[in-house]
mmCIF file of C-alpha atoms in Angstrom:
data_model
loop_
_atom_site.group_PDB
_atom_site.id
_atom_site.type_symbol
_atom_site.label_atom_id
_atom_site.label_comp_id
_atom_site.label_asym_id
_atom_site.label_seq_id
_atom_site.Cartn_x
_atom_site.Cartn_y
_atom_site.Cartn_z
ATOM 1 C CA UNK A 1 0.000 0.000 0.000
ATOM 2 C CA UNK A 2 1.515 3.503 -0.819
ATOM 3 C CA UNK A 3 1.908 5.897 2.070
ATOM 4 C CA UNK A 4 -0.747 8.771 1.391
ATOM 5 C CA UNK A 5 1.666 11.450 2.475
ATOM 6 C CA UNK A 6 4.494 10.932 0.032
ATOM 7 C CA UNK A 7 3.546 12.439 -3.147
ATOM 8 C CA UNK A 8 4.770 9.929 -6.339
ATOM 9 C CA UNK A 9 7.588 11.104 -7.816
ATOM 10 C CA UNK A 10 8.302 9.898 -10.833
ATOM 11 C CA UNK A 11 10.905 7.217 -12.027
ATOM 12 C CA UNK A 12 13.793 10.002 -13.152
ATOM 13 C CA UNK A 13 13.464 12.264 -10.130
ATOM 14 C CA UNK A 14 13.921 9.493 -7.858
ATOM 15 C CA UNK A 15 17.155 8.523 -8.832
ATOM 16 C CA UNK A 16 18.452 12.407 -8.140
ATOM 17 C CA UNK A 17 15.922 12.870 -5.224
ATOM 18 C CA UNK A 18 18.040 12.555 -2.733
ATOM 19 C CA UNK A 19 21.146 14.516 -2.454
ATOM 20 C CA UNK A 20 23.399 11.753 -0.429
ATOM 21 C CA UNK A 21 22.144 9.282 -2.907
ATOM 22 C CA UNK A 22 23.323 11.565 -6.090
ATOM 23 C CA UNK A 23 26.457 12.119 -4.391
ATOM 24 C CA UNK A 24 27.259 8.666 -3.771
ATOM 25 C CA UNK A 25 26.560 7.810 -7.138
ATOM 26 C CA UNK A 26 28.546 10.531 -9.182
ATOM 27 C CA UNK A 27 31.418 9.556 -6.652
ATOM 28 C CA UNK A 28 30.796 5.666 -8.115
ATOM 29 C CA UNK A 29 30.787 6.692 -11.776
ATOM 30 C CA UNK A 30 34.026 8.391 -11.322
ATOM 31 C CA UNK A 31 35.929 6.001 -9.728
ATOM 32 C CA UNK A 32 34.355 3.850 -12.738
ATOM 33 C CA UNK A 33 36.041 5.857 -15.000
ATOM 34 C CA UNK A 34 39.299 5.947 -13.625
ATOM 35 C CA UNK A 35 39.182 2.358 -12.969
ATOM 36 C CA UNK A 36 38.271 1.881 -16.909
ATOM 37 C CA UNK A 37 41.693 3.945 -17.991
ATOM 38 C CA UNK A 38 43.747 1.926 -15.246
ATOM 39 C CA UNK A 39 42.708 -1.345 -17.120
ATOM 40 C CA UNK A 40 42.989 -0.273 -20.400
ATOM 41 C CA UNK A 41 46.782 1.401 -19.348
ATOM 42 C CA UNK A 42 47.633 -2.702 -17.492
ATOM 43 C CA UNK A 43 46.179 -4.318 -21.157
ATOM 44 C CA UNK A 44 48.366 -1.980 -23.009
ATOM 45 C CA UNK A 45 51.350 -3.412 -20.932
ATOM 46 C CA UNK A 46 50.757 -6.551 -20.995
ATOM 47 C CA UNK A 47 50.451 -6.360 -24.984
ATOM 48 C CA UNK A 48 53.754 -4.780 -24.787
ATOM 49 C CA UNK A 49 55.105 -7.749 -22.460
ATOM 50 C CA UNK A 50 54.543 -10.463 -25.022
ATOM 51 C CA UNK A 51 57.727 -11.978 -26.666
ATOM 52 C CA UNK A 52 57.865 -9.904 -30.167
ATOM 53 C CA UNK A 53 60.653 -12.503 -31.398
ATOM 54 C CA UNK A 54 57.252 -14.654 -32.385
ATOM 55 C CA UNK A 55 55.324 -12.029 -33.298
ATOM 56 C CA UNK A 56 58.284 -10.839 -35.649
ATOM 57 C CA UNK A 57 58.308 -14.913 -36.648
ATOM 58 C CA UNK A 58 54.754 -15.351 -37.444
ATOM 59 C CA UNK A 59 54.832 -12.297 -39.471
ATOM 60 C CA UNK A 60 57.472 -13.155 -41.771
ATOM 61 C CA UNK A 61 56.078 -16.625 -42.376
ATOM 62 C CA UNK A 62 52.634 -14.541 -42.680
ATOM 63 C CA UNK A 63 54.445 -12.290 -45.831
ATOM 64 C CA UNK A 64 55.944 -15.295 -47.206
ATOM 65 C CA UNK A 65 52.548 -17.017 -47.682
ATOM 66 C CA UNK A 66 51.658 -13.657 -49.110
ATOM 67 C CA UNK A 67 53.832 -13.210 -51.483
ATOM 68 C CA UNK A 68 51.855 -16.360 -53.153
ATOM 69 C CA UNK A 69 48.692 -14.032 -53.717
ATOM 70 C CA UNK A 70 46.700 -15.287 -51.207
ATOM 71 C CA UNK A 71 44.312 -12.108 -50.325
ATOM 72 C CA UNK A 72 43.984 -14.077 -46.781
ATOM 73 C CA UNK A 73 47.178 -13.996 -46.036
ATOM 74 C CA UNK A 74 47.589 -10.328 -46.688
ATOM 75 C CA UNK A 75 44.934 -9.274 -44.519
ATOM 76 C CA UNK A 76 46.273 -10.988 -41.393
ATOM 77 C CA UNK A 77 49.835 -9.801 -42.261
ATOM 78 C CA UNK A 78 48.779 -6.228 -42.160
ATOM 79 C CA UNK A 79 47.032 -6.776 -39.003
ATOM 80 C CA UNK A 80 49.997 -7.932 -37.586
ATOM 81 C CA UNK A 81 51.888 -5.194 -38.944
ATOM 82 C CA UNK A 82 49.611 -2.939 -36.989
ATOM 83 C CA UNK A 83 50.204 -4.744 -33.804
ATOM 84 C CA UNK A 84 54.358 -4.736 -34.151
ATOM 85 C CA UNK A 85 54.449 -1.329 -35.082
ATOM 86 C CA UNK A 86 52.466 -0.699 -31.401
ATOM 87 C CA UNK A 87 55.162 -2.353 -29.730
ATOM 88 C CA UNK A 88 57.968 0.090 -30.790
ATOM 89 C CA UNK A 89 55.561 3.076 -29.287
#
């Protein structure tokens, strides 16, 4: 049963309604955020941790099979290219 002396408030102003509550919340969104560019900062690293010897490996075995014409080939070797070239950033 709703209480007769609270007044409905709809389902938008109730999430800002109270002041504590908005607080709390704005505080949680942040800390979201920086949470969001600390992982994205560790993947980074650990993308630059990998052994590039293998990388640098696959890739020439990648452009020898592409040197053949093989349009699949090509596409994965330039993908790779992509990711080396990171690693020297």
């Amino acid at each position: 049963m709703v209480n007769p002396s609270k007044k409905f408030i709809g389902a938008e102003t109730l999430k800002s309604y109270n002041p504590s509550t908005e607080h709390r919340r704005k505080e949680r969104d942040a800390e979201k955020k920086k949470n969001k560019a600390e992982r994205k900062v560790t993947r980074e690293q650990a993308l630059l941790k990998k052994n590039p010897v293998a990388i640098k490996e696959e890739l020439d075995k990648l452009e020898a099979l592409g040197k053949e014409n093989c349009a699949a080939a090509e596409s994965v070797v330039f993908r790779l290219l992509l990711s080396f070239c990171s690693f020297g950033d």
